[in-house]
mmCIF file of C-alpha atoms in Angstrom:
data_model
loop_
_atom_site.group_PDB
_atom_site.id
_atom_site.type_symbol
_atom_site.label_atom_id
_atom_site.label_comp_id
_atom_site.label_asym_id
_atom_site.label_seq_id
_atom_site.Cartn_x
_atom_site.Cartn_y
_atom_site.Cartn_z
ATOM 1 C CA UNK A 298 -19.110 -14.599 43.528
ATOM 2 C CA UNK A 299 -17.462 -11.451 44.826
ATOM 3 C CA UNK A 300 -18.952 -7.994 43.582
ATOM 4 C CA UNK A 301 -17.646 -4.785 43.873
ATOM 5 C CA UNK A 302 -19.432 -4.028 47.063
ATOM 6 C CA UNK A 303 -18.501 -7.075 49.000
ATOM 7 C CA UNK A 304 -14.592 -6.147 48.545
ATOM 8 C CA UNK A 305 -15.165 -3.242 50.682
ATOM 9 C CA UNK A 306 -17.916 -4.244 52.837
ATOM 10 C CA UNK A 307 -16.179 -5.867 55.487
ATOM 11 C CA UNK A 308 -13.465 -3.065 55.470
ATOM 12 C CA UNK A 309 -13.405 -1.502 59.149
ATOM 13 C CA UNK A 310 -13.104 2.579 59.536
ATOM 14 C CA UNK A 311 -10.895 3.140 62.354
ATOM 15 C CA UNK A 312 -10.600 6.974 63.870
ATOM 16 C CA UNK A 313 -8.548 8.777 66.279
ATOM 17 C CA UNK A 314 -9.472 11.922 67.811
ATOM 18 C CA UNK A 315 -6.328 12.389 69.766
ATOM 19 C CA UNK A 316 -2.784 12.004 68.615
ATOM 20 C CA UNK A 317 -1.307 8.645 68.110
ATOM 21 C CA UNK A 318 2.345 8.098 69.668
ATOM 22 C CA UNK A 319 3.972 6.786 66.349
ATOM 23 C CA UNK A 320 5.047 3.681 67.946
ATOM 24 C CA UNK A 321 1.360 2.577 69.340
ATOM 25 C CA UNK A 322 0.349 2.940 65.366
ATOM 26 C CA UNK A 323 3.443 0.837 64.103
ATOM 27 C CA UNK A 324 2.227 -2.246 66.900
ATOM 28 C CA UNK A 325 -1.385 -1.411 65.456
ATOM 29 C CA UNK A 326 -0.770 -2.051 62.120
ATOM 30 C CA UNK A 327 2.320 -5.139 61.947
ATOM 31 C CA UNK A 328 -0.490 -6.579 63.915
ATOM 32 C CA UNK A 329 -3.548 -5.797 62.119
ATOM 33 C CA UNK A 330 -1.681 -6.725 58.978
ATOM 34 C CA UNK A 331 -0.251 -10.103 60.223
ATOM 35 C CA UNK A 332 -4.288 -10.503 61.139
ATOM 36 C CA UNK A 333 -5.281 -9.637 57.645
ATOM 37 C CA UNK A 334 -2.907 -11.566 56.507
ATOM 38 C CA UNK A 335 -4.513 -15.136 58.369
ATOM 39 C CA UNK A 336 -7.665 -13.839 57.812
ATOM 40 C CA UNK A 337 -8.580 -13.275 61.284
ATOM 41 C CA UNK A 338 -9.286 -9.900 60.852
ATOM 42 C CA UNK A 339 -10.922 -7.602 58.619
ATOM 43 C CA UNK A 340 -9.356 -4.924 56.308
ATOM 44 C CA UNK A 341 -8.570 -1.273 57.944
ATOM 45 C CA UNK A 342 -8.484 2.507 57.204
ATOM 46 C CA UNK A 343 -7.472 4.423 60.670
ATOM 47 C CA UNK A 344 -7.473 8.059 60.159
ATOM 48 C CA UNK A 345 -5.391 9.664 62.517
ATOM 49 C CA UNK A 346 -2.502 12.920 63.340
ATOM 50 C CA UNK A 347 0.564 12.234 65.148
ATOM 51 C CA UNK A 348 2.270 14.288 67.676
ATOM 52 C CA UNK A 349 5.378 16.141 65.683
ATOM 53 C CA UNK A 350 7.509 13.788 64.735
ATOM 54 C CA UNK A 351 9.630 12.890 61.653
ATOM 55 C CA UNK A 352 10.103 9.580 59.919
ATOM 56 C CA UNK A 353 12.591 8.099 57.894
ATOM 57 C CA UNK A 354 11.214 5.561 55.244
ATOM 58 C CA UNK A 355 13.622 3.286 53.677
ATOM 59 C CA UNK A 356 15.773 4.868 51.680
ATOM 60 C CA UNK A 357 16.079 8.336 53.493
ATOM 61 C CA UNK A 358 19.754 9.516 53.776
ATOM 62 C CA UNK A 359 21.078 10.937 57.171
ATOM 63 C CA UNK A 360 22.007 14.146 55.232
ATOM 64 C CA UNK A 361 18.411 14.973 54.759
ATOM 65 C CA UNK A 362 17.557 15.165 58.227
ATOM 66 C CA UNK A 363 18.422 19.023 59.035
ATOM 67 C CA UNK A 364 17.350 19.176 62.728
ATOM 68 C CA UNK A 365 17.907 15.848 64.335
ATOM 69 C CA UNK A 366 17.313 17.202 67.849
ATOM 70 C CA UNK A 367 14.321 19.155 66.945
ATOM 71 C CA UNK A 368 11.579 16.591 67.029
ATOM 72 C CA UNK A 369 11.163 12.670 67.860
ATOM 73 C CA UNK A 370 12.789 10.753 64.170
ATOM 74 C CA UNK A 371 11.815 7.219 64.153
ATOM 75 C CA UNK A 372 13.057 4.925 61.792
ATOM 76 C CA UNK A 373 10.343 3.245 59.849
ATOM 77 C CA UNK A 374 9.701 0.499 57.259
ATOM 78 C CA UNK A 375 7.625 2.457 54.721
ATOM 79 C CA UNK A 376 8.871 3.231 51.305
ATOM 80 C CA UNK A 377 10.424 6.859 50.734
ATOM 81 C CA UNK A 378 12.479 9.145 52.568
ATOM 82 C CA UNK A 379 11.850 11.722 55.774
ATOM 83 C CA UNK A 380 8.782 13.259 55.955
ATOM 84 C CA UNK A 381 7.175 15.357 59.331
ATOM 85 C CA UNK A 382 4.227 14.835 60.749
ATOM 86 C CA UNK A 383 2.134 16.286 63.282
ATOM 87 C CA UNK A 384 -0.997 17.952 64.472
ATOM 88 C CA UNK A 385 -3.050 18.998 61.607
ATOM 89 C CA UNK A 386 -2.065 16.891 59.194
ATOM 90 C CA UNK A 387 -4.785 13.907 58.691
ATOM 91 C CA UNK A 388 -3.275 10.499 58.088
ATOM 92 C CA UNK A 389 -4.895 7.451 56.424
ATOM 93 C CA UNK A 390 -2.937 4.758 57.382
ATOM 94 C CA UNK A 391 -4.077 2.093 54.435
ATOM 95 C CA UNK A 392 -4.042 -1.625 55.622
ATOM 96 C CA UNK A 393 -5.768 -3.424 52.687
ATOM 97 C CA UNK A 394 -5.065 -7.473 51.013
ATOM 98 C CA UNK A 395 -3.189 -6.917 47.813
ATOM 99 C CA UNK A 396 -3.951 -10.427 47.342
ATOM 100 C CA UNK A 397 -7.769 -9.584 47.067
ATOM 101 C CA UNK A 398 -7.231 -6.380 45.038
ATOM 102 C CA UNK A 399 -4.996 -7.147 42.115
ATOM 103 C CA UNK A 400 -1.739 -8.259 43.330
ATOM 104 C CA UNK A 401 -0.331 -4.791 41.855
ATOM 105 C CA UNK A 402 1.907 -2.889 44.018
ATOM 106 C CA UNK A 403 2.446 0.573 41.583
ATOM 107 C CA UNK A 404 -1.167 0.282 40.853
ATOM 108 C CA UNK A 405 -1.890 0.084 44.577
ATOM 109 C CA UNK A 406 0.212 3.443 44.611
ATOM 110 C CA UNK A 407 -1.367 5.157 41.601
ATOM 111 C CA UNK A 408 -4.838 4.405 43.460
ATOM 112 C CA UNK A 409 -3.424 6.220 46.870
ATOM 113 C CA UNK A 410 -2.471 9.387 44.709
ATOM 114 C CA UNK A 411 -5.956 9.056 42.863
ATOM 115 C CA UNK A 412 -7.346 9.056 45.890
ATOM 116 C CA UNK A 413 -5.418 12.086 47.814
ATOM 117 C CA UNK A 414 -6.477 13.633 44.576
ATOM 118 C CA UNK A 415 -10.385 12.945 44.281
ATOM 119 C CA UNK A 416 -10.409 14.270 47.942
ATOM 120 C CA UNK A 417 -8.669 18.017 47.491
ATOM 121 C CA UNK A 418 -11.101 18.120 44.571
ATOM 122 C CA UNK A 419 -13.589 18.156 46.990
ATOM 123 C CA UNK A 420 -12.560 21.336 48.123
ATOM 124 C CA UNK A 421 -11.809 22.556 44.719
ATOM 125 C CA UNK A 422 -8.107 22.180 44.790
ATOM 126 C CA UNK A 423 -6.086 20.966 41.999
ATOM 127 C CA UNK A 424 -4.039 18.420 43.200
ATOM 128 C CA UNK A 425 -1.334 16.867 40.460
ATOM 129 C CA UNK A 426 1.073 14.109 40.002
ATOM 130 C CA UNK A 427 4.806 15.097 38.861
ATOM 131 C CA UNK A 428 6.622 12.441 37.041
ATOM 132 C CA UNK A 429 9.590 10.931 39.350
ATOM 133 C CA UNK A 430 7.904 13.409 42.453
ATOM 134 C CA UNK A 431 5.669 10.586 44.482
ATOM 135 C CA UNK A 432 3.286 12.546 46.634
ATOM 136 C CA UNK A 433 0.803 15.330 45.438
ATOM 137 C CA UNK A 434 1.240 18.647 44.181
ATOM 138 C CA UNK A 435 -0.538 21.708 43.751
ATOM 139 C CA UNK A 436 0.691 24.276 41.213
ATOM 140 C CA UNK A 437 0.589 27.439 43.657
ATOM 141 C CA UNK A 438 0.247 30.032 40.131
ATOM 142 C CA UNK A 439 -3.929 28.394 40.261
ATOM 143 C CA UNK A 440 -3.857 30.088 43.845
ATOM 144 C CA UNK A 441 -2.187 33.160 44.709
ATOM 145 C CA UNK A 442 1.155 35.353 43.293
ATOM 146 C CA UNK A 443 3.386 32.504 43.258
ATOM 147 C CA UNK A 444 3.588 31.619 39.099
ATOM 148 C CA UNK A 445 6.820 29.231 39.071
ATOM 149 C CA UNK A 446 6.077 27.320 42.594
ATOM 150 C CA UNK A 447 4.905 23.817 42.841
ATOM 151 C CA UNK A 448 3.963 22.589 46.603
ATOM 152 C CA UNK A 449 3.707 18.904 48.296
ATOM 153 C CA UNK A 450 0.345 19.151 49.864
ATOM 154 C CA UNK A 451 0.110 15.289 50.595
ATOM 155 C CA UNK A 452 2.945 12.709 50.602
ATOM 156 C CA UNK A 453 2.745 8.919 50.481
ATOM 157 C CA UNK A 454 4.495 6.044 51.765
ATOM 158 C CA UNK A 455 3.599 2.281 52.191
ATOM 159 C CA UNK A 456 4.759 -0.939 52.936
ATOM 160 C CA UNK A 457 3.875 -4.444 51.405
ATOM 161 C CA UNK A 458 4.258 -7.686 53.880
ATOM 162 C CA UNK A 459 2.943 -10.882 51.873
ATOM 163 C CA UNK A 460 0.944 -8.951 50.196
ATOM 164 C CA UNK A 461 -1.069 -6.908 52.753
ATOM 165 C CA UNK A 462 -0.055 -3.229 52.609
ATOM 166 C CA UNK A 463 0.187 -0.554 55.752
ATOM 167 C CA UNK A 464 1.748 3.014 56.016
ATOM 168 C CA UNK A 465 -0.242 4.876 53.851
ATOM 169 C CA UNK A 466 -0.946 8.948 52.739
ATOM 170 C CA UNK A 467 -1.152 12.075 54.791
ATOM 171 C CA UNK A 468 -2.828 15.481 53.613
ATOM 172 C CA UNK A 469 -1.632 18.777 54.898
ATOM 173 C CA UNK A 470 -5.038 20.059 56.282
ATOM 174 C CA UNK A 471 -3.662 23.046 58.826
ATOM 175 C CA UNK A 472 0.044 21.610 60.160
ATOM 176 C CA UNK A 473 2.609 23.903 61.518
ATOM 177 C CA UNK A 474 4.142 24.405 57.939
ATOM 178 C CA UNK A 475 7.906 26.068 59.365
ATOM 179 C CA UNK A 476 7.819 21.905 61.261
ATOM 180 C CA UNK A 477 8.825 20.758 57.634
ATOM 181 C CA UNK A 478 12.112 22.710 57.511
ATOM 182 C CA UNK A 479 13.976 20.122 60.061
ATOM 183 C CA UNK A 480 13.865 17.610 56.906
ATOM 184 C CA UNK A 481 14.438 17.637 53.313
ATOM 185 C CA UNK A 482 10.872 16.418 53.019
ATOM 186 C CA UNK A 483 10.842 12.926 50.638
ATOM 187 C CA UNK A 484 14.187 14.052 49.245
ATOM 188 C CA UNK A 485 13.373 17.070 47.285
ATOM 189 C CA UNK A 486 15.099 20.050 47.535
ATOM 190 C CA UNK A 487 13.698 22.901 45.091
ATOM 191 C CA UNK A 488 9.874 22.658 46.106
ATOM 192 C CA UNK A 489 8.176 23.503 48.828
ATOM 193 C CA UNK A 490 5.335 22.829 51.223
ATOM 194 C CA UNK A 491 1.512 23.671 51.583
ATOM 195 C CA UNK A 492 -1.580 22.759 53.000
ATOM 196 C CA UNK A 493 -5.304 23.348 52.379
ATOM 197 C CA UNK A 494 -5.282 26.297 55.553
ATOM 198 C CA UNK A 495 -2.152 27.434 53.480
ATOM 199 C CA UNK A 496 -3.995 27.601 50.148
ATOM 200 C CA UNK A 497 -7.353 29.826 51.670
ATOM 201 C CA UNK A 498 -9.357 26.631 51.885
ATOM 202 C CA UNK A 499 -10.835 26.823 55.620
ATOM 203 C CA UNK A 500 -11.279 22.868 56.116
ATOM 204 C CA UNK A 501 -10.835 20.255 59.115
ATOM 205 C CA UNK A 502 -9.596 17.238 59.639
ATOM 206 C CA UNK A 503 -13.575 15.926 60.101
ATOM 207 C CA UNK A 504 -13.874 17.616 56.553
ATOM 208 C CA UNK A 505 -10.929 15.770 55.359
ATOM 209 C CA UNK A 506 -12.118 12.505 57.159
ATOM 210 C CA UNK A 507 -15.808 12.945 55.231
ATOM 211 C CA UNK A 508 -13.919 13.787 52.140
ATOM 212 C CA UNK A 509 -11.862 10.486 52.029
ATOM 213 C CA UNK A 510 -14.939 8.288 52.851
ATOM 214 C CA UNK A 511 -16.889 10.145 49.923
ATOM 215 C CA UNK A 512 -14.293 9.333 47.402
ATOM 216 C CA UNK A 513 -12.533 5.921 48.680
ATOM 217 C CA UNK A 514 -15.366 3.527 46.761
ATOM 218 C CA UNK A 515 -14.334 5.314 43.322
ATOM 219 C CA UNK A 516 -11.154 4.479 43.559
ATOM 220 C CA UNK A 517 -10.536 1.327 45.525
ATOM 221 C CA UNK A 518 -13.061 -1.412 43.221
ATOM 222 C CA UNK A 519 -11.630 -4.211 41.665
ATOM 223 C CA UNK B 254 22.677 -26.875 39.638
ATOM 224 C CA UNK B 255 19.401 -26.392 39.500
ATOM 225 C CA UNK B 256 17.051 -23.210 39.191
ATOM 226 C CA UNK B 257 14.346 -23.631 41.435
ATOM 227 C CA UNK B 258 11.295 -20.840 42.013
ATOM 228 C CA UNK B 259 9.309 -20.332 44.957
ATOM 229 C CA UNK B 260 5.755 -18.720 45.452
ATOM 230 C CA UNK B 261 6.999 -15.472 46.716
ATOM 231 C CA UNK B 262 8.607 -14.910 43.398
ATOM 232 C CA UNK B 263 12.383 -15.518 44.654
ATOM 233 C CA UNK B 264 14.707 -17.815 42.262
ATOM 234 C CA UNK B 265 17.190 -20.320 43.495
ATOM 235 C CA UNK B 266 20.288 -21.324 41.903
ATOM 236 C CA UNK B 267 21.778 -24.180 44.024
ATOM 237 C CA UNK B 268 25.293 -25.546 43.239
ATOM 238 C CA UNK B 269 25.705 -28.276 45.452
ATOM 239 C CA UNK B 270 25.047 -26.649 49.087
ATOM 240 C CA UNK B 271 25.590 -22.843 47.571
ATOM 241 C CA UNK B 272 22.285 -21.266 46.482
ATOM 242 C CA UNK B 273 22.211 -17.818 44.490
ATOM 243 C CA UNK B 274 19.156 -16.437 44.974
ATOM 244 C CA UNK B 275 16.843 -13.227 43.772
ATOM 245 C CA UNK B 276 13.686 -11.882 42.497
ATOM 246 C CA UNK B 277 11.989 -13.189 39.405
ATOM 247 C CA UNK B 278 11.533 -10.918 36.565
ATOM 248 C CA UNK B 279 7.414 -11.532 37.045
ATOM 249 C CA UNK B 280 8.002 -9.976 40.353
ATOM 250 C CA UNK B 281 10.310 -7.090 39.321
ATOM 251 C CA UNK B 282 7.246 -5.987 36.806
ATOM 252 C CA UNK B 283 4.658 -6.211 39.332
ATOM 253 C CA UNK B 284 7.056 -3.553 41.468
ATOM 254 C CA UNK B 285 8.304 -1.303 39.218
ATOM 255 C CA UNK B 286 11.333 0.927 39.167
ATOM 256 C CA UNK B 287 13.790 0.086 42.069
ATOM 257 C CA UNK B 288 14.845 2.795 44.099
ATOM 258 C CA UNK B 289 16.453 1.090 47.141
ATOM 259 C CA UNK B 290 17.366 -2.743 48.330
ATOM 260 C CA UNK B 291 17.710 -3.493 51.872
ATOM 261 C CA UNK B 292 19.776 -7.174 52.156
ATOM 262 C CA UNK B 293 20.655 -9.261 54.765
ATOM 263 C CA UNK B 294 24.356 -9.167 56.216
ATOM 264 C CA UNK B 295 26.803 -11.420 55.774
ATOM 265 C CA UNK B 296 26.556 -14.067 58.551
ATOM 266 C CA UNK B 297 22.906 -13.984 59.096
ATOM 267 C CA UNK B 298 21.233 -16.890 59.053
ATOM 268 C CA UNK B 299 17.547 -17.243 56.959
ATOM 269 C CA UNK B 300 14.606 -19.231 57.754
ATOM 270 C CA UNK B 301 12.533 -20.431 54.626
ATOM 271 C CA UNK B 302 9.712 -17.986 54.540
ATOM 272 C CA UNK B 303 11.378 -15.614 56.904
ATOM 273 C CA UNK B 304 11.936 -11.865 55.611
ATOM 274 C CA UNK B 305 15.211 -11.772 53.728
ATOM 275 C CA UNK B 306 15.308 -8.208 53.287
ATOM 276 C CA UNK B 307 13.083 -5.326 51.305
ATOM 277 C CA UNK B 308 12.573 -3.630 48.190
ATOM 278 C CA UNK B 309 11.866 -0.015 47.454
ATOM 279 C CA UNK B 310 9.865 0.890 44.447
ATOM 280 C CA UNK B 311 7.695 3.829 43.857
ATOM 281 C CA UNK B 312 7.347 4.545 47.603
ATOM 282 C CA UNK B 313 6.241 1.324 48.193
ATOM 283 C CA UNK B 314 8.761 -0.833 50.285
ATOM 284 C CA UNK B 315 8.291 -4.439 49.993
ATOM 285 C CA UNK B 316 9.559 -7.318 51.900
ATOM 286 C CA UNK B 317 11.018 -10.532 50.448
ATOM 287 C CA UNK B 318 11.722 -13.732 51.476
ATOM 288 C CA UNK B 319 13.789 -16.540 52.066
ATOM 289 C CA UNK B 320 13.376 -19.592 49.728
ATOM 290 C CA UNK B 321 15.568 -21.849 51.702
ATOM 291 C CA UNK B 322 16.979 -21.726 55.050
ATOM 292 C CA UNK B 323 20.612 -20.870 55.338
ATOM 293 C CA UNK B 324 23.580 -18.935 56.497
ATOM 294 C CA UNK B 325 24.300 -15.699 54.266
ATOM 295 C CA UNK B 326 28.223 -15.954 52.576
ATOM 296 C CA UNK B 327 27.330 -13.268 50.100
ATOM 297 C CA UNK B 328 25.422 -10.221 49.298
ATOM 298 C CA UNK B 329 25.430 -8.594 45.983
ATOM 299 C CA UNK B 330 26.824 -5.243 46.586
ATOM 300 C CA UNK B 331 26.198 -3.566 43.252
ATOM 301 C CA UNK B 332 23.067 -3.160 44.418
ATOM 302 C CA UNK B 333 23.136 -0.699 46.709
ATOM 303 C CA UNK B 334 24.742 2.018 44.175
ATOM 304 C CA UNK B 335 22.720 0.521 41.186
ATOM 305 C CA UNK B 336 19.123 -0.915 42.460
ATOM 306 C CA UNK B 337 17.740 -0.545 39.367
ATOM 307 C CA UNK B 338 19.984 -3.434 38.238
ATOM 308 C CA UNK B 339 17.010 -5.646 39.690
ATOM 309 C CA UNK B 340 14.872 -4.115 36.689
ATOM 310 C CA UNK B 341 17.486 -4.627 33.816
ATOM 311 C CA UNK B 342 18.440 -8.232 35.256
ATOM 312 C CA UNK B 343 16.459 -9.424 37.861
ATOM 313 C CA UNK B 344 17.367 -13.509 36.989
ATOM 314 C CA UNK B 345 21.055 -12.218 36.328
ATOM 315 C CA UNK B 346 23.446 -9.354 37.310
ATOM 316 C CA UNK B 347 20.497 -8.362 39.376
ATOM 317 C CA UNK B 348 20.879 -11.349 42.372
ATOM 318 C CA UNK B 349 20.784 -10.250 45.637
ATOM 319 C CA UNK B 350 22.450 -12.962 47.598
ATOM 320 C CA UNK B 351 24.138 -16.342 48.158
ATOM 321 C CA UNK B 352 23.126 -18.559 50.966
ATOM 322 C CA UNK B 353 25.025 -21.977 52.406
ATOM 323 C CA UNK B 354 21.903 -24.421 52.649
ATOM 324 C CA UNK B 355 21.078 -26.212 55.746
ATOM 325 C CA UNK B 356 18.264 -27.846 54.671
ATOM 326 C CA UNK B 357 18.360 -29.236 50.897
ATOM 327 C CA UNK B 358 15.051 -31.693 51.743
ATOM 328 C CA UNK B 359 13.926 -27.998 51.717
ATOM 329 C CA UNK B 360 14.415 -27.355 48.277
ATOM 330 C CA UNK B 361 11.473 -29.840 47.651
ATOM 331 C CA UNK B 362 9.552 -27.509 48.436
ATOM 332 C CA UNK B 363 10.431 -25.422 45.435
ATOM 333 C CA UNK B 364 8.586 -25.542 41.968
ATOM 334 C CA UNK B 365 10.688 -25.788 38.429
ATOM 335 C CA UNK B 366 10.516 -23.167 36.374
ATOM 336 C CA UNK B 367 7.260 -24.729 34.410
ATOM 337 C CA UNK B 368 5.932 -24.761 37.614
ATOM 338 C CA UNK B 369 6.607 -21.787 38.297
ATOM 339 C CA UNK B 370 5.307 -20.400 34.871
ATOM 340 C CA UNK B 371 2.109 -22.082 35.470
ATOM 341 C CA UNK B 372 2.125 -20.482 39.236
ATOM 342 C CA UNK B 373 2.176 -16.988 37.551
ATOM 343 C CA UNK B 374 -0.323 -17.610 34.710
ATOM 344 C CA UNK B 375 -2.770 -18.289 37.224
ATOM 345 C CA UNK B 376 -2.118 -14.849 39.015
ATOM 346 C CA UNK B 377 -2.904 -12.597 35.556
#
């Protein structure tokens, strides 16, 4: 009989210390999750940054991408639109058996931004949810003089192939914030974009890496 | 005709050698609201289990697959200004495309629908 604990026991940490190329991380996970998939491998959580980049998820629309030339833009499976990233932001890149954990894709989501969410508390940040927004938001009147603001601070985009999921979250820790304004990031016009360095919280990616671990077991049980 | 189901949660409506085929309304649930459908062209031919195309919901983009093999002679193109159509009518206005079968021993494969009602009661 499975208990909670064997769900996530055989689940390998993977981290990278230097910055992925974005198409050595696609290869990574279609394989890992075709490996999941047969069973032949275990489960995986790789936390990683990217050089600058942008990606377009699924249903991005050309007319969102404001600065083709200025970075790398690959095309990518993931759900969502165009989002940047780069050094300083962390990435979890999220390769877990749906099959295992509930067969429930939006729950699967809600679980990502509960996540991304248990983590910023850990550095006493606020992070919400905004109905018909995906990512996670911080309301920037809680932090300094900006009352009617409301920043992305962590976006989210996966994709599900027989079940096994990859793509995952990334949290602003310290990114190059002006990198965002080549892209309407995920679509959304009239809101802008922060991270933790942004809101006077002086953490690192190993912070944000210990934070993750601390909280992933609360949120992904069965 | 016959309506036919397969694990993956695709339907199959085959008129003689013509299949209609989309998502079951068990499977739009388990997605949620639509955003974006990504469908196979005209002309391309499907493998049975082989990645017919994707579906965007909630930031998650998932693939689906082929039921039968085939060679694509229609796409339903209300779907790319109305996705959500897959949540009002998934087994109706909501079908996502129509395949010429090359294989109907294929089809044997499939499960009726109390099958396939029995297939999803064991999932909950």
């Amino acid at each position: 009989m499975n208990t909670d604990s064997d769900l996530n026991a055989d689940l390998e940490w993977k981290f990278s210390h230097a910055p992925v190329d974005y198409e050595d991380a696609l290869t990574f996970m279609e394989e890992r999750a075709a490996a999941i998939y047969s069973g032949t491998q275990p489960e995986c959580i790789w936390m990683l940054e990217h050089p600058a980049l942008y990606t377009a998820g699924t249903s991005a629309d050309i007319s969102e991408l404001v600065s083709p030339d200025r970075f790398p833009v690959y095309e990518t499976g993931r759900g969502g639109r165009y989002t940047y990233h780069g050094p300083g932001q962390r990435i979890a890149y999220v390769m877990l058996n749906l099959d295992k954990r509930g067969r429930d894709i939006r729950a699967f989501v809600a679980n990502l931004e509960e996540w991304v969410i248990k983590t910023l508390a850990q550095f006493n940040v606020t992070g919400e949810r905004r109905e018909g927004r995906v990512g996670i938001w911080v309301d920037r009147a809680r932090y300094d003089n900006h009352p009617d603001r409301e920043d992305k601070i962590a976006a989210i985009g996966v994709r599900v192939r027989r079940w096994v999921t990859f793509h995952g979250l990334s949290i602003n820790v310290e990114p190059d914030l002006e990198h965002f304004s080549g892209i309407i990031p995920c679509g959304i016009e009239e809101h802008g974009i922060t991270s933790l360095v942004d809101l006077g919280v002086p953490a690192t990616v190993q912070d944000v890496d210990n934070a993750l671990i601390a909280t992933f077991e609360d949120v992904f049980k069965p | 005709m016959a309506l036919k189901f397969s694990e993956d949660h695709e339907w199959i409506n085959i008129e003689g050698d013509v299949a209609t085929i989309g998502i079951t309304n068990y499977a739009q649930e388990q997605l949620g609201d639509v955003v974006f459908v990504d469908l196979p062209e005209v002309g391309d031919t499907l493998e049975q289990g082989g990645e017919s195309g994707v579906i965007e919901s909630v930031k998650a983009a998932s693939e689906i697959y082929a039921p039968a093999s085939g060679e694509i002679i229609e796409v339903n193109e209300d779907l790319d200004g109305s996705p959500a159509l897959i949540n009002t009518a998934a087994e109706g206005d909501g079908w996502m495309y129509k395949i010429k079968l090359s294989n109907l021993s294929e089809l044997d494969d499939l499960m009726d629908k109390a099958g396939y009602d029995a297939h999803v009661e064991e999932l909950d």
